[in-house]
PDB file of C-alpha atoms in Angstrom:
ATOM      1  CA  UNK A  11      -1.933   8.876 -17.519  1.00  0.00           C
ATOM      2  CA  UNK A  12      -0.851   5.609 -15.978  1.00  0.00           C
ATOM      3  CA  UNK A  13      -0.017   6.158 -12.289  1.00  0.00           C
ATOM      4  CA  UNK A  14       3.061   3.929 -12.502  1.00  0.00           C
ATOM      5  CA  UNK A  15       4.635   6.258 -15.049  1.00  0.00           C
ATOM      6  CA  UNK A  16       4.595   9.053 -12.453  1.00  0.00           C
ATOM      7  CA  UNK A  17       6.193   7.094  -9.614  1.00  0.00           C
ATOM      8  CA  UNK A  18       9.855   6.388  -8.978  1.00  0.00           C
ATOM      9  CA  UNK A  19      12.054   4.940  -6.257  1.00  0.00           C
ATOM     10  CA  UNK A  20      15.772   5.232  -5.433  1.00  0.00           C
ATOM     11  CA  UNK A  21      18.148   3.540  -7.853  1.00  0.00           C
ATOM     12  CA  UNK A  22      19.797   0.366  -6.598  1.00  0.00           C
ATOM     13  CA  UNK A  23      23.262   1.960  -6.689  1.00  0.00           C
ATOM     14  CA  UNK A  24      22.018   4.987  -4.750  1.00  0.00           C
ATOM     15  CA  UNK A  25      22.546   7.341  -7.677  1.00  0.00           C
ATOM     16  CA  UNK A  26      19.309   8.932  -8.904  1.00  0.00           C
ATOM     17  CA  UNK A  27      16.017   7.119  -9.343  1.00  0.00           C
ATOM     18  CA  UNK A  28      14.492   4.199 -11.186  1.00  0.00           C
ATOM     19  CA  UNK A  29      10.862   3.347 -12.077  1.00  0.00           C
ATOM     20  CA  UNK A  30       8.540   2.115  -9.363  1.00  0.00           C
ATOM     21  CA  UNK A  31       8.512  -1.642  -8.852  1.00  0.00           C
ATOM     22  CA  UNK A  32       5.337  -3.542  -9.612  1.00  0.00           C
ATOM     23  CA  UNK A  33       4.032  -7.104  -9.603  1.00  0.00           C
ATOM     24  CA  UNK A  34       2.239  -9.704  -7.522  1.00  0.00           C
ATOM     25  CA  UNK A  35       3.257 -12.172  -4.816  1.00  0.00           C
ATOM     26  CA  UNK A  36       1.984 -15.732  -4.650  1.00  0.00           C
ATOM     27  CA  UNK A  37       2.152 -17.254  -1.172  1.00  0.00           C
ATOM     28  CA  UNK A  38       2.368 -21.067  -1.558  1.00  0.00           C
ATOM     29  CA  UNK A  39       0.710 -21.659   1.840  1.00  0.00           C
ATOM     30  CA  UNK A  40      -2.252 -19.350   1.095  1.00  0.00           C
ATOM     31  CA  UNK A  41      -5.456 -19.945  -0.849  1.00  0.00           C
ATOM     32  CA  UNK A  42      -5.818 -16.232  -1.564  1.00  0.00           C
ATOM     33  CA  UNK A  43      -5.146 -14.864  -5.054  1.00  0.00           C
ATOM     34  CA  UNK A  44      -1.631 -13.412  -5.541  1.00  0.00           C
ATOM     35  CA  UNK A  45      -1.182 -10.183  -3.572  1.00  0.00           C
ATOM     36  CA  UNK A  46      -0.440  -7.154  -5.732  1.00  0.00           C
ATOM     37  CA  UNK A  47       2.471  -4.928  -4.732  1.00  0.00           C
ATOM     38  CA  UNK A  48       4.076  -1.662  -5.760  1.00  0.00           C
ATOM     39  CA  UNK A  49       7.444  -0.312  -4.604  1.00  0.00           C
ATOM     40  CA  UNK A  50       7.641   3.481  -4.430  1.00  0.00           C
ATOM     41  CA  UNK A  51      10.043   6.098  -3.138  1.00  0.00           C
ATOM     42  CA  UNK A  52       9.547   7.476   0.339  1.00  0.00           C
ATOM     43  CA  UNK A  53       8.774  10.968  -1.023  1.00  0.00           C
ATOM     44  CA  UNK A  54       6.303   9.860  -3.700  1.00  0.00           C
ATOM     45  CA  UNK A  55       3.326  12.039  -4.633  1.00  0.00           C
ATOM     46  CA  UNK A  56       0.576  10.491  -2.548  1.00  0.00           C
ATOM     47  CA  UNK A  57      -2.154  11.138  -5.132  1.00  0.00           C
ATOM     48  CA  UNK A  58      -0.324   8.996  -7.696  1.00  0.00           C
ATOM     49  CA  UNK A  59       0.169   6.281  -5.056  1.00  0.00           C
ATOM     50  CA  UNK A  60      -3.556   6.374  -4.342  1.00  0.00           C
ATOM     51  CA  UNK A  61      -4.322   6.110  -8.041  1.00  0.00           C
ATOM     52  CA  UNK A  62      -2.313   2.897  -8.228  1.00  0.00           C
ATOM     53  CA  UNK A  63      -4.874   1.482  -5.799  1.00  0.00           C
ATOM     54  CA  UNK A  64      -7.953   2.771  -7.570  1.00  0.00           C
ATOM     55  CA  UNK A  65      -6.902   2.983 -11.237  1.00  0.00           C
ATOM     56  CA  UNK A  66      -4.178   0.376 -11.728  1.00  0.00           C
ATOM     57  CA  UNK A  67      -5.528  -2.204  -9.265  1.00  0.00           C
ATOM     58  CA  UNK A  68      -9.172  -1.275  -9.800  1.00  0.00           C
ATOM     59  CA  UNK A  69     -10.104  -1.100  -6.120  1.00  0.00           C
ATOM     60  CA  UNK A  70     -13.330   0.659  -5.214  1.00  0.00           C
ATOM     61  CA  UNK A  71     -12.803   3.505  -2.756  1.00  0.00           C
ATOM     62  CA  UNK A  72     -13.509   2.341   0.797  1.00  0.00           C
ATOM     63  CA  UNK A  73     -16.530   3.345   2.838  1.00  0.00           C
ATOM     64  CA  UNK A  74     -14.389   3.155   5.968  1.00  0.00           C
ATOM     65  CA  UNK A  75     -10.734   2.739   6.863  1.00  0.00           C
ATOM     66  CA  UNK A  76      -9.483   0.658   9.793  1.00  0.00           C
ATOM     67  CA  UNK A  77      -5.829   1.443  10.481  1.00  0.00           C
ATOM     68  CA  UNK A  78      -4.155  -1.000  12.868  1.00  0.00           C
ATOM     69  CA  UNK A  79      -0.810  -0.404  14.550  1.00  0.00           C
ATOM     70  CA  UNK A  80       0.990  -1.689  17.616  1.00  0.00           C
ATOM     71  CA  UNK A  81       3.370  -4.399  18.730  1.00  0.00           C
ATOM     72  CA  UNK A  82       5.762  -5.606  16.034  1.00  0.00           C
ATOM     73  CA  UNK A  83       6.450  -8.828  17.946  1.00  0.00           C
ATOM     74  CA  UNK A  84       3.817 -11.400  18.854  1.00  0.00           C
ATOM     75  CA  UNK A  85       5.487 -11.873  22.241  1.00  0.00           C
ATOM     76  CA  UNK A  86       4.835  -8.257  23.235  1.00  0.00           C
ATOM     77  CA  UNK A  87       1.074  -8.187  22.591  1.00  0.00           C
ATOM     78  CA  UNK A  88      -0.356  -7.763  26.069  1.00  0.00           C
ATOM     79  CA  UNK A  89      -3.679  -9.511  25.518  1.00  0.00           C
ATOM     80  CA  UNK A  90      -5.016 -12.814  26.796  1.00  0.00           C
ATOM     81  CA  UNK A  91      -5.938 -15.604  24.411  1.00  0.00           C
ATOM     82  CA  UNK A  92      -9.623 -14.778  24.852  1.00  0.00           C
ATOM     83  CA  UNK A  93      -8.960 -11.097  24.153  1.00  0.00           C
ATOM     84  CA  UNK A  94      -6.976 -11.951  21.012  1.00  0.00           C
ATOM     85  CA  UNK A  95      -9.856 -14.059  19.697  1.00  0.00           C
ATOM     86  CA  UNK A  96     -12.338 -11.294  20.475  1.00  0.00           C
ATOM     87  CA  UNK A  97     -10.109  -8.776  18.683  1.00  0.00           C
ATOM     88  CA  UNK A  98     -10.032 -10.938  15.552  1.00  0.00           C
ATOM     89  CA  UNK A  99     -13.798 -11.513  15.625  1.00  0.00           C
ATOM     90  CA  UNK A 100     -14.539  -7.833  16.165  1.00  0.00           C
ATOM     91  CA  UNK A 101     -12.147  -6.633  13.471  1.00  0.00           C
ATOM     92  CA  UNK A 102     -13.550  -9.025  10.888  1.00  0.00           C
ATOM     93  CA  UNK A 103     -17.155  -8.164  11.779  1.00  0.00           C
ATOM     94  CA  UNK A 104     -16.406  -4.448  11.473  1.00  0.00           C
ATOM     95  CA  UNK A 105     -14.653  -4.863   8.119  1.00  0.00           C
ATOM     96  CA  UNK A 106     -17.544  -6.950   6.790  1.00  0.00           C
ATOM     97  CA  UNK A 107     -20.343  -4.648   7.932  1.00  0.00           C
ATOM     98  CA  UNK A 108     -18.745  -1.381   6.763  1.00  0.00           C
ATOM     99  CA  UNK A 109     -16.985  -2.492   3.549  1.00  0.00           C
ATOM    100  CA  UNK A 110     -13.817  -1.147   5.143  1.00  0.00           C
ATOM    101  CA  UNK A 111     -10.228  -1.364   4.034  1.00  0.00           C
ATOM    102  CA  UNK A 112      -7.883  -2.641   6.739  1.00  0.00           C
ATOM    103  CA  UNK A 113      -4.393  -1.079   6.747  1.00  0.00           C
ATOM    104  CA  UNK A 114      -1.379  -2.411   8.665  1.00  0.00           C
ATOM    105  CA  UNK A 115       2.411  -2.531   8.514  1.00  0.00           C
ATOM    106  CA  UNK A 116       2.122  -5.660   6.387  1.00  0.00           C
ATOM    107  CA  UNK A 117       4.519  -8.142   8.018  1.00  0.00           C
ATOM    108  CA  UNK A 118       3.598 -11.494   9.554  1.00  0.00           C
ATOM    109  CA  UNK A 119       4.493 -10.747  13.166  1.00  0.00           C
ATOM    110  CA  UNK A 120       2.901  -8.871  16.034  1.00  0.00           C
ATOM    111  CA  UNK A 121      -0.396  -7.108  15.549  1.00  0.00           C
ATOM    112  CA  UNK A 122       0.048  -7.240  11.751  1.00  0.00           C
ATOM    113  CA  UNK A 123       0.124 -11.017  11.793  1.00  0.00           C
ATOM    114  CA  UNK A 124      -2.865 -10.972  14.147  1.00  0.00           C
ATOM    115  CA  UNK A 125      -4.827  -8.909  11.626  1.00  0.00           C
ATOM    116  CA  UNK A 126      -3.760 -11.319   8.898  1.00  0.00           C
ATOM    117  CA  UNK A 127      -5.134 -14.268  10.871  1.00  0.00           C
ATOM    118  CA  UNK A 128      -8.437 -12.431  11.252  1.00  0.00           C
ATOM    119  CA  UNK A 129      -8.660 -11.683   7.525  1.00  0.00           C
ATOM    120  CA  UNK A 130      -7.851 -15.329   6.746  1.00  0.00           C
ATOM    121  CA  UNK A 131     -11.221 -16.267   8.254  1.00  0.00           C
ATOM    122  CA  UNK A 132     -13.056 -14.611   5.376  1.00  0.00           C
ATOM    123  CA  UNK A 133     -14.715 -16.869   2.834  1.00  0.00           C
ATOM    124  CA  UNK A 134     -13.263 -16.956  -0.666  1.00  0.00           C
ATOM    125  CA  UNK A 135     -16.107 -14.857  -2.093  1.00  0.00           C
ATOM    126  CA  UNK A 136     -15.862 -12.026   0.443  1.00  0.00           C
ATOM    127  CA  UNK A 137     -12.139 -11.310   0.595  1.00  0.00           C
ATOM    128  CA  UNK A 138     -11.826  -7.595   1.286  1.00  0.00           C
ATOM    129  CA  UNK A 139      -8.890  -5.228   1.034  1.00  0.00           C
ATOM    130  CA  UNK A 140      -6.138  -5.742   3.591  1.00  0.00           C
ATOM    131  CA  UNK A 141      -3.356  -3.324   2.676  1.00  0.00           C
ATOM    132  CA  UNK A 142       0.151  -3.600   4.089  1.00  0.00           C
ATOM    133  CA  UNK A 143       2.338  -0.473   3.955  1.00  0.00           C
ATOM    134  CA  UNK A 144       5.859  -1.661   4.688  1.00  0.00           C
ATOM    135  CA  UNK A 145       9.430  -0.422   4.602  1.00  0.00           C
ATOM    136  CA  UNK A 146      10.930  -2.064   1.523  1.00  0.00           C
ATOM    137  CA  UNK A 147      14.400  -2.505   3.030  1.00  0.00           C
ATOM    138  CA  UNK A 148      13.198  -4.741   5.887  1.00  0.00           C
ATOM    139  CA  UNK A 149      11.229  -7.202   3.758  1.00  0.00           C
ATOM    140  CA  UNK A 150      12.857 -10.622   3.496  1.00  0.00           C
ATOM    141  CA  UNK A 151      13.606 -11.446  -0.120  1.00  0.00           C
ATOM    142  CA  UNK A 152      13.087  -7.918  -1.408  1.00  0.00           C
ATOM    143  CA  UNK A 153      16.207  -8.295  -3.538  1.00  0.00           C
ATOM    144  CA  UNK A 154      14.277 -10.804  -5.637  1.00  0.00           C
ATOM    145  CA  UNK A 155      11.650  -8.149  -6.350  1.00  0.00           C
ATOM    146  CA  UNK A 156      14.362  -6.120  -8.088  1.00  0.00           C
ATOM    147  CA  UNK A 157      14.994  -9.028 -10.440  1.00  0.00           C
ATOM    148  CA  UNK A 158      11.260  -9.098 -11.127  1.00  0.00           C
ATOM    149  CA  UNK A 159      11.333  -5.413 -12.019  1.00  0.00           C
ATOM    150  CA  UNK A 160      14.263  -5.893 -14.382  1.00  0.00           C
ATOM    151  CA  UNK A 161      12.127  -8.315 -16.390  1.00  0.00           C
ATOM    152  CA  UNK A 162       9.015  -6.133 -16.480  1.00  0.00           C
ATOM    153  CA  UNK A 163      10.366  -2.582 -16.606  1.00  0.00           C
ATOM    154  CA  UNK A 164       7.655   0.016 -15.960  1.00  0.00           C
ATOM    155  CA  UNK A 165       5.091  -1.246 -18.442  1.00  0.00           C
ATOM    156  CA  UNK A 166       2.546  -2.317 -15.857  1.00  0.00           C
ATOM    157  CA  UNK A 167       3.090  -5.996 -16.659  1.00  0.00           C
ATOM    158  CA  UNK A 168       2.062  -7.930 -13.577  1.00  0.00           C
ATOM    159  CA  UNK A 169       4.516 -10.780 -13.142  1.00  0.00           C
ATOM    160  CA  UNK A 170       3.797 -13.128 -10.270  1.00  0.00           C
ATOM    161  CA  UNK A 171       6.661 -13.885  -7.880  1.00  0.00           C
ATOM    162  CA  UNK A 172       6.525 -16.887  -5.536  1.00  0.00           C
ATOM    163  CA  UNK A 173       7.002 -15.707  -1.952  1.00  0.00           C
ATOM    164  CA  UNK A 174       7.642 -18.723   0.284  1.00  0.00           C
ATOM    165  CA  UNK A 175       7.637 -17.446   3.861  1.00  0.00           C
ATOM    166  CA  UNK A 176       8.961 -20.754   5.253  1.00  0.00           C
ATOM    167  CA  UNK A 177      11.975 -20.812   2.941  1.00  0.00           C
ATOM    168  CA  UNK A 178      12.679 -17.125   3.533  1.00  0.00           C
ATOM    169  CA  UNK A 179      13.084 -17.694   7.271  1.00  0.00           C
ATOM    170  CA  UNK A 180      16.415 -19.298   6.370  1.00  0.00           C
ATOM    171  CA  UNK A 181      17.528 -16.077   4.635  1.00  0.00           C
ATOM    172  CA  UNK A 182      20.858 -15.159   6.239  1.00  0.00           C
ATOM    173  CA  UNK A 183      21.396 -11.827   4.495  1.00  0.00           C
ATOM    174  CA  UNK A 184      22.424  -9.108   6.987  1.00  0.00           C
ATOM    175  CA  UNK A 185      20.135  -6.661   8.746  1.00  0.00           C
ATOM    176  CA  UNK A 186      16.781  -6.979  10.541  1.00  0.00           C
ATOM    177  CA  UNK A 187      14.279  -8.678   8.243  1.00  0.00           C
ATOM    178  CA  UNK A 188      10.589  -9.552   8.353  1.00  0.00           C
ATOM    179  CA  UNK A 189       8.326 -11.666   6.157  1.00  0.00           C
ATOM    180  CA  UNK A 190       5.294 -10.186   4.479  1.00  0.00           C
ATOM    181  CA  UNK A 191       2.004 -11.584   5.759  1.00  0.00           C
ATOM    182  CA  UNK A 192       0.311 -14.029   3.404  1.00  0.00           C
ATOM    183  CA  UNK A 193      -3.216 -12.898   4.315  1.00  0.00           C
ATOM    184  CA  UNK A 194      -2.837  -9.333   3.068  1.00  0.00           C
ATOM    185  CA  UNK A 195      -4.306  -8.624  -0.354  1.00  0.00           C
ATOM    186  CA  UNK A 196      -2.120  -5.676  -1.410  1.00  0.00           C
ATOM    187  CA  UNK A 197       1.218  -4.154  -0.432  1.00  0.00           C
ATOM    188  CA  UNK A 198       2.831  -0.743  -0.792  1.00  0.00           C
ATOM    189  CA  UNK A 199       6.569  -1.136  -0.227  1.00  0.00           C
ATOM    190  CA  UNK A 200       8.230   2.147   0.690  1.00  0.00           C
ATOM    191  CA  UNK A 201      11.822   2.427  -0.537  1.00  0.00           C
ATOM    192  CA  UNK A 202      13.998   4.926   1.354  1.00  0.00           C
ATOM    193  CA  UNK A 203      17.202   3.946  -0.465  1.00  0.00           C
ATOM    194  CA  UNK A 204      20.053   1.526   0.130  1.00  0.00           C
ATOM    195  CA  UNK A 205      21.095   3.339   3.315  1.00  0.00           C
ATOM    196  CA  UNK A 206      17.745   2.435   4.880  1.00  0.00           C
ATOM    197  CA  UNK A 207      18.104  -1.331   4.424  1.00  0.00           C
ATOM    198  CA  UNK A 208      17.154  -3.091   7.638  1.00  0.00           C
ATOM    199  CA  UNK A 209      15.698   0.065   9.199  1.00  0.00           C
ATOM    200  CA  UNK A 210      12.059  -0.125  10.226  1.00  0.00           C
ATOM    201  CA  UNK A 211       9.631   2.793  10.235  1.00  0.00           C
ATOM    202  CA  UNK A 212      10.515   4.461   6.933  1.00  0.00           C
ATOM    203  CA  UNK A 213       6.944   3.923   5.729  1.00  0.00           C
ATOM    204  CA  UNK A 214       5.179   5.744   8.575  1.00  0.00           C
ATOM    205  CA  UNK A 215       4.884   9.192   7.009  1.00  0.00           C
ATOM    206  CA  UNK A 216       3.738   7.931   3.596  1.00  0.00           C
ATOM    207  CA  UNK A 217       1.204   5.637   5.238  1.00  0.00           C
ATOM    208  CA  UNK A 218      -0.273   8.517   7.232  1.00  0.00           C
ATOM    209  CA  UNK A 219      -0.479  10.678   4.116  1.00  0.00           C
ATOM    210  CA  UNK A 220      -2.169   7.889   2.170  1.00  0.00           C
ATOM    211  CA  UNK A 221      -4.745   7.311   4.895  1.00  0.00           C
ATOM    212  CA  UNK A 222      -5.480  11.046   5.012  1.00  0.00           C
ATOM    213  CA  UNK A 223      -5.875  11.125   1.241  1.00  0.00           C
ATOM    214  CA  UNK A 224      -8.190   8.113   1.214  1.00  0.00           C
ATOM    215  CA  UNK A 225     -10.360   9.699   3.887  1.00  0.00           C
ATOM    216  CA  UNK A 226     -10.667  13.088   2.161  1.00  0.00           C
ATOM    217  CA  UNK A 227     -14.245  13.837   1.156  1.00  0.00           C
ATOM    218  CA  UNK A 228     -14.968  12.696  -2.385  1.00  0.00           C
ATOM    219  CA  UNK A 229     -18.072  11.818  -4.380  1.00  0.00           C
ATOM    220  CA  UNK A 230     -20.226  13.498  -1.768  1.00  0.00           C
ATOM    221  CA  UNK A 231     -19.147  11.507   1.276  1.00  0.00           C
ATOM    222  CA  UNK A 232     -16.284  11.403   3.732  1.00  0.00           C
ATOM    223  CA  UNK A 233     -14.592   8.118   4.587  1.00  0.00           C
ATOM    224  CA  UNK A 234     -14.693   7.228   8.275  1.00  0.00           C
ATOM    225  CA  UNK A 235     -11.291   6.367   9.733  1.00  0.00           C
ATOM    226  CA  UNK A 236     -10.631   4.331  12.879  1.00  0.00           C
ATOM    227  CA  UNK A 237      -7.185   3.831  14.409  1.00  0.00           C
ATOM    228  CA  UNK A 238      -6.685   0.677  16.483  1.00  0.00           C
ATOM    229  CA  UNK A 239      -3.595   0.540  18.710  1.00  0.00           C
ATOM    230  CA  UNK A 240      -2.611  -2.807  20.223  1.00  0.00           C
ATOM    231  CA  UNK A 241       0.411  -2.587  22.563  1.00  0.00           C
ATOM    232  CA  UNK A 242       3.578  -1.345  20.812  1.00  0.00           C
ATOM    233  CA  UNK A 243       6.627   0.826  21.413  1.00  0.00           C
ATOM    234  CA  UNK A 244       8.263   4.029  20.079  1.00  0.00           C
ATOM    235  CA  UNK A 245       7.370   3.210  16.472  1.00  0.00           C
ATOM    236  CA  UNK A 246       3.730   2.894  17.457  1.00  0.00           C
ATOM    237  CA  UNK A 247       3.820   6.305  19.134  1.00  0.00           C
ATOM    238  CA  UNK A 248       5.329   7.808  15.972  1.00  0.00           C
ATOM    239  CA  UNK A 249       2.554   6.280  13.883  1.00  0.00           C
ATOM    240  CA  UNK A 250      -0.125   7.652  16.217  1.00  0.00           C
ATOM    241  CA  UNK A 251       1.508  11.093  16.154  1.00  0.00           C
ATOM    242  CA  UNK A 252       1.514  11.129  12.332  1.00  0.00           C
ATOM    243  CA  UNK A 253      -2.160  10.146  12.238  1.00  0.00           C
ATOM    244  CA  UNK A 254      -3.185  12.811  14.729  1.00  0.00           C
TER     245      UNK A 254
END
C-alpha cells in the first residue's frame, strides 16, 4: 500500500494523531528543484518511513551513506577557512564517486549549512540526494506546513510551498527556531508533539534507525555507512551514541 497511509503524526491539539504531512518546498534563492518533505511522528515505523523515500519519492537505494553531524552553529566549527574548503571538496568528491546519500540535521547553520554549501557546487545534471532529518517543532515557518496539509489531506498530492529563508528570519514566533537549508533535496520532519516545539534533538533516534535500515543488506549487497563528526556539543554526542 501507499507508505503515507501507514504514517501518522501527533494532532495539532495534542489529542490523538493526524495523517503524516507531505509536500514540497520551493526555495526562491535556489536553482534546485523543490525539495520534497514528509512530516512523521517520532515513533513512526521506520520501514514505512524508508518506503516514502524509495516508493513515494522514487529514490534509488544508495550505494553508500555519509551521515554528517556536529556543530549546530557556524561560529562553533573549529576549522580554518582552508580546512572548511577542503571538507567541502572532499565531501562532494566522495558523494560523487560512490553515489552516496548525504544525511544531516537539515538546517542552514553549522555543519549542516556547510554540507549544503558543498552540495550546492554540484552541476544541475548531477544533483544527488542530500537528506535533512529535522525536528519539526524547531523549523521556522512549520505552522505554514500544517495549512498545506489541510489542503492536501493524505492523498499524496504534492503541493509546493514557497519557503523564503530571508523572510523567515523575521519570524518572531516564540521558541528557538532554525531555517531549513535550501541545498538539501529532501526532508524528513520529525514531529514529537506540541510540547516539543522549540526543542532540538527529537529527531536523533528516528534518524539513527533510518540510517540503520538503509544500510541493512538488501539485493545482495550491504550499504557502506560513514559518520563524519565536525565539532559539536552534547547533541552531537547523543547522535554518535545512537549510531554506535
